[in-house]
Short mmCIF file of C-alpha atoms in Angstrom, two decimals:
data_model
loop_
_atom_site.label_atom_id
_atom_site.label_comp_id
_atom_site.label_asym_id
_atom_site.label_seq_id
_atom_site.Cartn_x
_atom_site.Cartn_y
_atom_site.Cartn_z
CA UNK A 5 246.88 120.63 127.69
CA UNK A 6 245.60 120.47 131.76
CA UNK A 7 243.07 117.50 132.23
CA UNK A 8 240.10 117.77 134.86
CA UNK A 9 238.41 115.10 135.95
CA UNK A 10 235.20 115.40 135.49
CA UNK A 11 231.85 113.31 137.26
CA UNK A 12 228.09 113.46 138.32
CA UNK A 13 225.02 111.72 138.65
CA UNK A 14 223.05 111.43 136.15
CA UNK A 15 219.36 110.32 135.71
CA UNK A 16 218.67 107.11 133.32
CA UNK A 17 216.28 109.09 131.98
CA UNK A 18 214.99 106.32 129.19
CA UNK A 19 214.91 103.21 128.91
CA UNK A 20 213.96 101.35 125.97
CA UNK A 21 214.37 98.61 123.24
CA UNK A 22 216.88 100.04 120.76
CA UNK A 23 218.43 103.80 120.69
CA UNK A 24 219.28 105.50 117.45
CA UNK A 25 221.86 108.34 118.01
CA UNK A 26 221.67 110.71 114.83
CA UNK A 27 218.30 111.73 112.56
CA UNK A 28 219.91 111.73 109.12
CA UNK A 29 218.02 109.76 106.18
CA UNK A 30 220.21 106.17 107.98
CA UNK A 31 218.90 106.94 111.56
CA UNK A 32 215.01 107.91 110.50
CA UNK A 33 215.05 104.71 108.31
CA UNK A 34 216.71 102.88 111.22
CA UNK A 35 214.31 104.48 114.08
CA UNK A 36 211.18 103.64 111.47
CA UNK A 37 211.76 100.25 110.78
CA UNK A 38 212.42 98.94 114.38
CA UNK A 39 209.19 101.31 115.75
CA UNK A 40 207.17 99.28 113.11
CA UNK A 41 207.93 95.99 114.06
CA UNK A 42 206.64 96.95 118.12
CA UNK A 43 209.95 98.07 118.86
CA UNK A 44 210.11 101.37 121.87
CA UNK A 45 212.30 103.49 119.92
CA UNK A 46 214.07 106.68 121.61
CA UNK A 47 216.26 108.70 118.44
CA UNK A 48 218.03 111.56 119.84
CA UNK A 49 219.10 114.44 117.14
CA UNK A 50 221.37 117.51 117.62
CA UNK A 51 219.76 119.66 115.25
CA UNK A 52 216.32 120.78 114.57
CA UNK A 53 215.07 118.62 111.52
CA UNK A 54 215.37 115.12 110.34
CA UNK A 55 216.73 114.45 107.26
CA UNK A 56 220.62 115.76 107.54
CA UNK A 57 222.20 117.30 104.89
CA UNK A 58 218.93 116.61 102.37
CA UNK A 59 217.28 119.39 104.67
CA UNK A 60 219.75 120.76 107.39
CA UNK A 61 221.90 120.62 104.95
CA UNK A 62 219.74 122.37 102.38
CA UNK A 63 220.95 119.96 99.74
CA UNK A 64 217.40 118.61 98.70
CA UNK A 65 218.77 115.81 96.30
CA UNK A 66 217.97 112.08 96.69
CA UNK A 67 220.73 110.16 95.28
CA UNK A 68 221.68 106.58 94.23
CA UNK A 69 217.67 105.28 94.87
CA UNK A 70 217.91 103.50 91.51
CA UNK A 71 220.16 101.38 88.89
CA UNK A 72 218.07 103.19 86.10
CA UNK A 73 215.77 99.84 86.11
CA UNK A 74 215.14 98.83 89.79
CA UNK A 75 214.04 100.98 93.28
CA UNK A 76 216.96 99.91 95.24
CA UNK A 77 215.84 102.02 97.85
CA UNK A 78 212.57 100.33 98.09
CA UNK A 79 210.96 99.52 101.48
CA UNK A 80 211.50 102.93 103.36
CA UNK A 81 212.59 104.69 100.74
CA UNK A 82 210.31 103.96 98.47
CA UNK A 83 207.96 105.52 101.50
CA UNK A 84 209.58 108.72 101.76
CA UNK A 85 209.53 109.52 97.97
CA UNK A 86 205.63 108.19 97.82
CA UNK A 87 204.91 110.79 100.79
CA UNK A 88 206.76 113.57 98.88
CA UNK A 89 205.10 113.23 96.10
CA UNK A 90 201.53 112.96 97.43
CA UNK A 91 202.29 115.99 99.66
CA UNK A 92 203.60 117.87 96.70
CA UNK A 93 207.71 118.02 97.62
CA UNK A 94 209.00 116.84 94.32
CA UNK A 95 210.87 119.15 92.61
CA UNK A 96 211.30 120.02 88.62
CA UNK A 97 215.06 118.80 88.34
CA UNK A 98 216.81 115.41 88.33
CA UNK A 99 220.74 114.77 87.15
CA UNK A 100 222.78 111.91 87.40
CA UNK A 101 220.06 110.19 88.96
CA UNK A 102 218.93 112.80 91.76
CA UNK A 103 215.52 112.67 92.43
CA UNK A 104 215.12 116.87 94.24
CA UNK A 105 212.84 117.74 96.11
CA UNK A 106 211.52 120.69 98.30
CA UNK A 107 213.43 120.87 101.34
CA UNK A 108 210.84 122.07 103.93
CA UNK A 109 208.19 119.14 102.63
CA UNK A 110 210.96 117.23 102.96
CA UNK A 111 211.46 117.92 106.75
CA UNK A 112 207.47 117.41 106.94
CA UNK A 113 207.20 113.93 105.33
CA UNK A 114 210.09 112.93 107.35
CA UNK A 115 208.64 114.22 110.71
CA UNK A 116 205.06 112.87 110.26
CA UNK A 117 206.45 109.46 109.19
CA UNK A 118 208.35 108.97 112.90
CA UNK A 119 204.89 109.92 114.37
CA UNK A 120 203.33 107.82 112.47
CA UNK A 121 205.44 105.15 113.78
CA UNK A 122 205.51 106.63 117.68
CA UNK A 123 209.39 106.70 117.57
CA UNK A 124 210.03 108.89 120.57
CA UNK A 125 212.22 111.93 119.18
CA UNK A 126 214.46 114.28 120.60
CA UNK A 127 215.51 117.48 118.55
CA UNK A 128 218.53 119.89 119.91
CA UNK A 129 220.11 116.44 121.92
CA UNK A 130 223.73 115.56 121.65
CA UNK A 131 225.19 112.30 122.32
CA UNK A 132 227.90 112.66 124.57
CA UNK A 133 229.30 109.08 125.45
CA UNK A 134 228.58 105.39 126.54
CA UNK A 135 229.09 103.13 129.62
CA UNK A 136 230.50 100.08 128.12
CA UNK A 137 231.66 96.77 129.68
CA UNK A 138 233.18 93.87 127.92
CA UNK A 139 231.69 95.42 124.64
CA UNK A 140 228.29 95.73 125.27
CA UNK A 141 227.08 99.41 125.91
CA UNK A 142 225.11 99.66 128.81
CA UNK A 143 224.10 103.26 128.77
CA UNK A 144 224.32 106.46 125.94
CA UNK A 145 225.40 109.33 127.46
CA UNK A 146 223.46 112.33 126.07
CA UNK A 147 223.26 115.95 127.05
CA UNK A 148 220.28 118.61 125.48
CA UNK A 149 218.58 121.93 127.23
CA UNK A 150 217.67 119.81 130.67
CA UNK A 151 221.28 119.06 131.27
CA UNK A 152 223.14 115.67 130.76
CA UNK A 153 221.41 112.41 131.21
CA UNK A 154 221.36 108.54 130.26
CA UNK A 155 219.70 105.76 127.79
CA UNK A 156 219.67 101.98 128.79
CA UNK A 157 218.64 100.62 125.72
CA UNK A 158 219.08 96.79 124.62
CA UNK A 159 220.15 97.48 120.83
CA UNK A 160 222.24 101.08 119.79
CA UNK A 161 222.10 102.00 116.63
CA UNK A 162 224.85 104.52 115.65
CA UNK A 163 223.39 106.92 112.39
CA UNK A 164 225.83 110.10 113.52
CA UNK A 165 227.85 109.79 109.98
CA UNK A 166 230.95 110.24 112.14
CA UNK A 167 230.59 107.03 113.92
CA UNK A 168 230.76 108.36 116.91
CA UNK A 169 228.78 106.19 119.07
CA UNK A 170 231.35 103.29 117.94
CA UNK A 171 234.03 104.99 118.25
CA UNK A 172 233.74 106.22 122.31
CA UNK A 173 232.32 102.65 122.71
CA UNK A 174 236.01 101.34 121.60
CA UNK A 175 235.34 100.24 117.82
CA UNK A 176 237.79 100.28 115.55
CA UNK A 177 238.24 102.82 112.25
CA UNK A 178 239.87 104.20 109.53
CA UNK A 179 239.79 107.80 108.83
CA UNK A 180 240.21 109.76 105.31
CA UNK A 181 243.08 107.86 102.97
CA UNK A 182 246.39 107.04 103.51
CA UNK A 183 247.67 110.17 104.77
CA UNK A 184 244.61 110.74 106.92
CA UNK A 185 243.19 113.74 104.03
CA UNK A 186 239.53 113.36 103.66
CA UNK A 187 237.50 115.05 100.98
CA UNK A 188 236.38 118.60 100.66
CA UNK A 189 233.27 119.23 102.50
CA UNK A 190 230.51 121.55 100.90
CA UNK A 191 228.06 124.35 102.40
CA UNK A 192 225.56 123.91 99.81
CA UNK A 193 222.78 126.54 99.27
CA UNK A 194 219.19 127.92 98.38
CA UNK A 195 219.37 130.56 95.32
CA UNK A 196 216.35 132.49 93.78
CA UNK A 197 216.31 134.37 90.26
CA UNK A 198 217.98 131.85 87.60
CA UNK A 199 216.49 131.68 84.06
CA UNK A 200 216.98 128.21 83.47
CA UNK A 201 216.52 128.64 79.29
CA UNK A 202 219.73 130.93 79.35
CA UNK A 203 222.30 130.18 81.07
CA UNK A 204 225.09 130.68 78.84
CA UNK A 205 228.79 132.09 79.36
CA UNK A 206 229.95 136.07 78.87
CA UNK A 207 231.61 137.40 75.62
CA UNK A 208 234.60 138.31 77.53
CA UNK A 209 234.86 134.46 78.49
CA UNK A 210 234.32 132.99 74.59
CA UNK A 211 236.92 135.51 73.80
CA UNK A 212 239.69 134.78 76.01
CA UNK A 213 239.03 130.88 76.16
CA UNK A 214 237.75 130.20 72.70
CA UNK A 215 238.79 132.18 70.07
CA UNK A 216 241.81 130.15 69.49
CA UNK A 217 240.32 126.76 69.36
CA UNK A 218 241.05 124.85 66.19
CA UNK A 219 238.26 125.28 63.77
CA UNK A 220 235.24 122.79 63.58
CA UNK A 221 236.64 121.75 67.34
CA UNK A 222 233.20 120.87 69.28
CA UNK A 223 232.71 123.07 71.91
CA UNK A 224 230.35 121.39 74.86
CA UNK A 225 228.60 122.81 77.92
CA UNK A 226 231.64 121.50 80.05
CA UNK A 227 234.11 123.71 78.27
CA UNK A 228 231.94 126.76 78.39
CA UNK A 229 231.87 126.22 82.54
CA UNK A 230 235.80 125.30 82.73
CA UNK A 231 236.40 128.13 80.51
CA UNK A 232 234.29 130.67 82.91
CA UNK A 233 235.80 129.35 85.56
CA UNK A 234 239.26 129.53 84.45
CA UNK A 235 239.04 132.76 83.35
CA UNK A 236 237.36 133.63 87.11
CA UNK A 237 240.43 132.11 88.51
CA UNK A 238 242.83 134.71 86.57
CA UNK A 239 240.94 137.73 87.57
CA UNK A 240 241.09 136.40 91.23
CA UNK A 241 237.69 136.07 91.82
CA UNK A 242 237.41 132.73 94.03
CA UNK A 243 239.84 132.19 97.23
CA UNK A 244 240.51 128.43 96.38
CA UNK A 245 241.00 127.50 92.61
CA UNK A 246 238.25 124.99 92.68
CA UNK A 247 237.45 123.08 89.68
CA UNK A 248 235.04 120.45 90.93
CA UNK A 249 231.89 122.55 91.58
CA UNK A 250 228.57 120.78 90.59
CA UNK A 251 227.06 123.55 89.98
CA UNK A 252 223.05 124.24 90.67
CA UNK A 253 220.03 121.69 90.36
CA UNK A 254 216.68 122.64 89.47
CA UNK A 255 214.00 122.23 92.18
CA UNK A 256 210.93 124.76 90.23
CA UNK A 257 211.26 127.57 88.13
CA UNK A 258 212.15 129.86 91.07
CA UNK A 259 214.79 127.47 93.54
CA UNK A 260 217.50 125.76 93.13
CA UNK A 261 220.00 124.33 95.13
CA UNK A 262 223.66 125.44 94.69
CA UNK A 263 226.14 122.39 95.35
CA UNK A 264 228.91 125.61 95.22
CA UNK A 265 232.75 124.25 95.30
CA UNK A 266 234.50 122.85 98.48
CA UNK A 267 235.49 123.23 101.80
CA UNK A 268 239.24 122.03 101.93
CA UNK A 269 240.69 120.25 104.76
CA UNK A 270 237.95 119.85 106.91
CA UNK A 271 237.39 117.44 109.14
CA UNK A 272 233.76 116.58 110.39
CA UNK A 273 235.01 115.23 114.00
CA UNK A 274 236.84 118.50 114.90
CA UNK A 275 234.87 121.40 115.94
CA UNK A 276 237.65 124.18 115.48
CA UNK A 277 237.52 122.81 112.17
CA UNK A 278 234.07 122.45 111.33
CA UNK A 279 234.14 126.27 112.29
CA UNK A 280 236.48 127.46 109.97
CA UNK A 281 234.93 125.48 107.39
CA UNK A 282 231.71 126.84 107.58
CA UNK A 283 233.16 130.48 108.06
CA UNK A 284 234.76 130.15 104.66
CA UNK A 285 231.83 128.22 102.78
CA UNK A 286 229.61 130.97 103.90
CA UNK A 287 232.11 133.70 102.30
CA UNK A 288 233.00 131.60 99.31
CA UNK A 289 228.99 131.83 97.95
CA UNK A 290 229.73 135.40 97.46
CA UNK A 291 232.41 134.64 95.33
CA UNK A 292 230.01 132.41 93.39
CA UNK A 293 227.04 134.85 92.84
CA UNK A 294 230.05 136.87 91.48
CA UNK A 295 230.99 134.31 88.90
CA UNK A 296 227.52 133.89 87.81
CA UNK A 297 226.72 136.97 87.54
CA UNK A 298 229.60 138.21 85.65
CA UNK A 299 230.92 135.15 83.87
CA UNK A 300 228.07 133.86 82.31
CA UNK A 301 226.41 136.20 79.78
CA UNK A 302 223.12 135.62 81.08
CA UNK A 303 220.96 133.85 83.36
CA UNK A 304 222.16 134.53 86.29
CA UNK A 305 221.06 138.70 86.30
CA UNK A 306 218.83 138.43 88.87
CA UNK A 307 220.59 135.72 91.05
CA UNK A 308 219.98 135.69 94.61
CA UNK A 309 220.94 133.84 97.51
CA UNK A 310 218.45 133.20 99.76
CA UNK A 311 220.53 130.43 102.76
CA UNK A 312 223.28 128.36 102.94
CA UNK A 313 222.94 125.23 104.85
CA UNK A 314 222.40 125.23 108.96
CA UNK A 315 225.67 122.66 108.69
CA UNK A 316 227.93 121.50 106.70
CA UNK A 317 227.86 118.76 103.78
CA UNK A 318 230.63 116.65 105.24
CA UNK A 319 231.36 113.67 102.97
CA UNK A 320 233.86 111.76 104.75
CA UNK A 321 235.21 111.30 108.28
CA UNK A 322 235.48 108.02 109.93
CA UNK A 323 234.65 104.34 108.35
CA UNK A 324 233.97 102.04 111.64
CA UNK A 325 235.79 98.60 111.09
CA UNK A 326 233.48 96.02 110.72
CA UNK A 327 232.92 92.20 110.69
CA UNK A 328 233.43 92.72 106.78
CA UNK A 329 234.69 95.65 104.37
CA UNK A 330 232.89 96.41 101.67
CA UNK A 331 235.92 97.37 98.58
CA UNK A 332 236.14 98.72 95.79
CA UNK A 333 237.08 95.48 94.68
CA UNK A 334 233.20 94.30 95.51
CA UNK A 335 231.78 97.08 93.76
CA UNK A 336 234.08 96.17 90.63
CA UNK A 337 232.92 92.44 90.61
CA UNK A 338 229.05 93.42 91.49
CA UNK A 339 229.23 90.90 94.38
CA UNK A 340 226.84 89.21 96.02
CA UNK A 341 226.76 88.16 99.11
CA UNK A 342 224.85 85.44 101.33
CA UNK A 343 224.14 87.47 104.05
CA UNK A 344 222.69 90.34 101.50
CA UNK A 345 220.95 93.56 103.03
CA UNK A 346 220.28 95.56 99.56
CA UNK A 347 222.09 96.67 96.41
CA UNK A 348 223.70 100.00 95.31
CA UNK A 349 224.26 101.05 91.71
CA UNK A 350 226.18 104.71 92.99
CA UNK A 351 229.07 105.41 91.34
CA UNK A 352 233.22 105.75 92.69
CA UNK A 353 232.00 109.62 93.86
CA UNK A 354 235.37 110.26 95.79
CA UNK A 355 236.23 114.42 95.84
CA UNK A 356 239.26 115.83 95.79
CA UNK A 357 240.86 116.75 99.11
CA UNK A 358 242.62 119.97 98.14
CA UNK A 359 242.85 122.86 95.82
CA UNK A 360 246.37 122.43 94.35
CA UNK A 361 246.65 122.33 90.36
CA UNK A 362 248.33 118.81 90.96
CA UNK A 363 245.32 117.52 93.12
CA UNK A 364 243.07 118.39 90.68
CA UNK A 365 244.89 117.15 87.46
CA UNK A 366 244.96 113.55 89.35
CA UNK A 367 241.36 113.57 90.24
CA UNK A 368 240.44 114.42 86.81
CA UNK A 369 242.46 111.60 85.74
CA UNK A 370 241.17 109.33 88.01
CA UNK A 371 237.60 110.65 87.49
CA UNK A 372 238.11 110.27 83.51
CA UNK A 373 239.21 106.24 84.34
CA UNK A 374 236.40 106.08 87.05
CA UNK A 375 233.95 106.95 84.14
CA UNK A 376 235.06 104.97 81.30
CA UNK A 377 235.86 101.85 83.61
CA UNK A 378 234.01 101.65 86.53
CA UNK A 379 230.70 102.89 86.21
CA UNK A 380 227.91 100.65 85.78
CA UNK A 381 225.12 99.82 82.88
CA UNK A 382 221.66 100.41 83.72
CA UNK A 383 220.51 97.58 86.05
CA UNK A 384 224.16 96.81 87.30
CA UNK A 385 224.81 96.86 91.47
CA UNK A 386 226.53 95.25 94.13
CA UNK A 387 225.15 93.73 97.34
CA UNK A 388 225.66 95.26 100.80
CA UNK A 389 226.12 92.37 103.27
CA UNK A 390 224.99 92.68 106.91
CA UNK A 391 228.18 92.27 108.17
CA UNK A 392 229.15 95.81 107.35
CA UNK A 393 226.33 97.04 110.05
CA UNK A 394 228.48 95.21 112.72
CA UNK A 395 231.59 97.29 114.32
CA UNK A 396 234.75 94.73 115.82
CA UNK A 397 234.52 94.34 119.37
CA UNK A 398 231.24 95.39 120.23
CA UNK A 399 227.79 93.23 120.85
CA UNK A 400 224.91 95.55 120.76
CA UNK A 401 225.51 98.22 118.37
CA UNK A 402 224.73 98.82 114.86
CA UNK A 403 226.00 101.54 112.44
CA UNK A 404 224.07 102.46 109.44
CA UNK A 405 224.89 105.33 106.64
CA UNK A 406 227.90 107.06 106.10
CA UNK A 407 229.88 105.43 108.63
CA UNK A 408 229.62 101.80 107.76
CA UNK A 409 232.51 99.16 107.18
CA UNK A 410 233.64 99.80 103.69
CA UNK A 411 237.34 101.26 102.29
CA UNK A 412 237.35 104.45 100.87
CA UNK A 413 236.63 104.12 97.72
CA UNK A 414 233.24 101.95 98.50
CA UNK A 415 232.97 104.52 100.22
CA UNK A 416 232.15 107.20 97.56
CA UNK A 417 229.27 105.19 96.45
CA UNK A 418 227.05 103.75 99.31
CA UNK A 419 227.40 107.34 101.55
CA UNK A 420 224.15 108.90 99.44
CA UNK A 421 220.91 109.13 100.06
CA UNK A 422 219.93 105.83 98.58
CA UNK A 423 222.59 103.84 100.40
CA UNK A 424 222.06 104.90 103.68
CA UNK A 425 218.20 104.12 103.71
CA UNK A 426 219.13 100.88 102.81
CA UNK A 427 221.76 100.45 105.50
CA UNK A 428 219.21 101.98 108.19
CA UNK A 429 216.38 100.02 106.90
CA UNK A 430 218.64 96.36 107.51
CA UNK A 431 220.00 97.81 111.15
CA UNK A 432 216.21 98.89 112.39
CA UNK A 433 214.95 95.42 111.55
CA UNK A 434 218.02 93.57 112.86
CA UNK A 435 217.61 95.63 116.40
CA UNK A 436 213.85 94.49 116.49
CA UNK A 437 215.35 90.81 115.77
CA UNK A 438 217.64 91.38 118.47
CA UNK A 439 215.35 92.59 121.06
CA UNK A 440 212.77 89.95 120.22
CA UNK A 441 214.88 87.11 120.36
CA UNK A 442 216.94 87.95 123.15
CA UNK A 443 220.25 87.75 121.58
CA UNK A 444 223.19 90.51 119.92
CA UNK A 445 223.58 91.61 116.85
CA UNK A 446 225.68 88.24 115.44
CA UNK A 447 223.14 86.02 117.44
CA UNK A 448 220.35 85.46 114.65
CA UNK A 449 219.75 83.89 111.51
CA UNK A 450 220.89 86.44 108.82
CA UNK A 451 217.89 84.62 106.79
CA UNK A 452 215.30 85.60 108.96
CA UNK A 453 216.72 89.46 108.61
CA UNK A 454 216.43 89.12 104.89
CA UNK A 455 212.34 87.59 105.35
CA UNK A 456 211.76 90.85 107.49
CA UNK A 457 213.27 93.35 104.49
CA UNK A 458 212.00 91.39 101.20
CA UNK A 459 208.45 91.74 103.60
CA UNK A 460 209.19 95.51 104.11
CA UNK A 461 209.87 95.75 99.99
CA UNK A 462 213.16 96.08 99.80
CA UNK A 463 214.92 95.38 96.36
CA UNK A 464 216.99 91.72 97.47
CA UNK A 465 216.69 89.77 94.61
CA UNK A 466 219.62 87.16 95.29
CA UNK A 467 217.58 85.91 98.51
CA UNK A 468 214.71 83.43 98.87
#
């Protein structure tokens, strides 16, 4: 491959008190919570909408906000679900603890609340790089319509998902599992036309799959969708023989959101990638109004697909190396922690990475142990210690969401909704203790970051 060097001038075209760099559900919390506490706040955003894959993403399904007896969300989140309601965004349908809602209110609560806070926002901006010495950033590099230009901010916060704000600033990460294989990515979906009361598989389907079950055998809803499937995969309906579809999630009588089968060996830092991906999850929902349509009795007769996402539901690229890693092993023994920035209740949700039969008979295995083993009673969590906020080597950065310091299987469960407005909510008020006190992100009492969130509401109820 021929390298150019490549260099201009380039206006500092902002300079403020702490930069977020992505406007998912971890960089709005982030952006928020430092604006509140007198903080000038610049977030830049490639896309067109906050919210990330909950609206971009058209997945409108707030996850792992609970333990089925505490908010663990609370303090933002608690906001944005408040807001939703009262402007009349929450939807009919809730499963394994999703709380949906309507995407486009969504988008509104989420834009009114930055105004509400005077975050300065930038829609359609990329960042592009920093300017880092001795592991303090000293500018972003961003480029949008106007051409490229820089941030000088005191405090970065890095929301992309991908880490990449850490990762051109030299931070260390881990990427996928031991062979580098991350999981499936999914183009989830807005569908029109479903009659929720039946919803029930064809004749052809209870013939082939169930005729020859032994008698009195209980038959439950999960066979009847393995069964349609399977017998979709022997006519050759679907490209990939995908087993771990979700399926759709009631948001009124009339939407739902489809969270439609997988997008294999993707990976969310490579744009060739990212291309082919959503090229083939845009393809694969005809295969699924297929299915429905002609594998499930009825139903689905007057399905209709009204958008996939504007981008992609990626679930896992890189995990940014932090002061601590959050394990499995933590989320087995419900730790706590001194240094305690919220709890998570989420469950082990790790996907599959590939279609093969053998992939798939080990995740089900694994998923079968997950469930009997690992998953919590109601009120059970673990805490989320601040030290997973702060990447190795660098002074002035945070990282909040998807991309914090945890192993992959802690993974699964803090990337959702719930976990990454706690994880924004701790790294905005740590940035405002930063700024104020004139110090990094290690140089403050981890106490006086805990006063600031159990003042903001959030659920911390190991800390005085």
């Amino acid at each position: 491959m021929k390298e150019l060097e490549f260099s201009r001038n380039i206006d500092v075209k902002y300079n403020v008190d702490v930069m977020v760099a992505g406007g998912g559900p971890s960089g709005t919390a982030a952006a928020v919570m430092a604006a509140r506490q007198g903080m000038s706040v610049l977030l830049v955003e490639a896309g067109n909408c906050l919210g990330g894959s909950g609206t971009a993403g058209a997945m409108p399904g707030l996850l792992g906000l609970t333990d089925g007896e505490n908010f663990l969300a609370d303090g933002f989140g608690r906001g944005i679900v408040d807001k939703t309601r009262e402007y009349g965004g929450e939807g009919e349908g809730s499963i394994y603890g999703m709380y949906c809602v309507k995407l486009e209110i969504l988008k509104r609560v989420y834009d009114d609340i930055l105004t509400e806070s005077n975050v300065q926002l930038l829609f359609g901006t990329n960042f592009l790089d920093t300017i880092t010495h001795d592991g303090t950033v000293q500018y972003a590099v961003c480029t949008a319509k106007s051409g490229m230009f820089a941030v000088a901010a005191k405090i970065y916060i890095d929301a992309t998902g991908d880490g990449d704000l850490c990762a051109a600033s030299g931070a260390p990460f881990e990427k996928g599992d031991s062979n580098g294989k991350m999981m499936g990515g999914t183009l989830c979906s807005l569908w029109t036309g479903i009659n929720w009361g039946n919803v029930i598989p064809s004749d052809s389907v209870k013939k082939a799959y169930f005729d020859n079950r032994p008698s009195g055998e209980k038959v439950s809803w999960r066979h009847y969708e393995e069964a349609s499937l399977e017998k979709a995969f022997d006519d050759n309906v679907f490209t990939d023989r995908d087993l771990q579809s979700s399926g759709f999630f009631k948001i009124s009588d009339k939407v739902a959101f489809g969270n439609l089968g997988h997008t294999f060996g993707v990976d969310g830092t490579d744009e060739t990638s990212l291309t082919k991906a959503l090229i083939f999850g845009r393809r694969s929902q005809a295969e699924y109004e297929k299915f429905f349509k002609e594998y499930q009795r009825s139903g689905y007769e007057e399905l209709e697909l009204v958008t996939t996402g504007a981008i992609l539901g990626i679930r896992e690229t890189r995990r940014i190396i932090g002061d601590y890693v959050l394990t499995l092993d933590d989320y087995m023994k419900r730790s706590n922690f001194d240094d305690e920035i919220g709890r998570s209740a989420y469950w082990i949700d790790v996907h599959t990475s590939d279609a093969s039969v053998e992939a798939f008979e080990k995740h089900r295995q694994q998923r079968l142990h997950d469930l009997r083993y690992k998953r919590y009673k109601t009120g059970e969590s673990y805490g989320i210690p601040y030290r997973v906020l702060i990447p190795q080597n660098l002074k002035n950065v945070l990282v909040a969401g998807r991309c914090v310091s945890t192993d992959r299987e802690a993974l699964g469960s803090i990337r959702v909704t719930g976990g990454c407005y706690i994880t924004g909510q701790a790294a905005g008020l740590a940035a405002s203790i930063a700024v104020n006190d004139n110090t990094d992100t290690r140089g403050f009492n981890v106490k006086k970051l805990q006063r600031k969130l159990k003042d903001a509401g959030a659920f911390l109820p190991n800390t005085k």
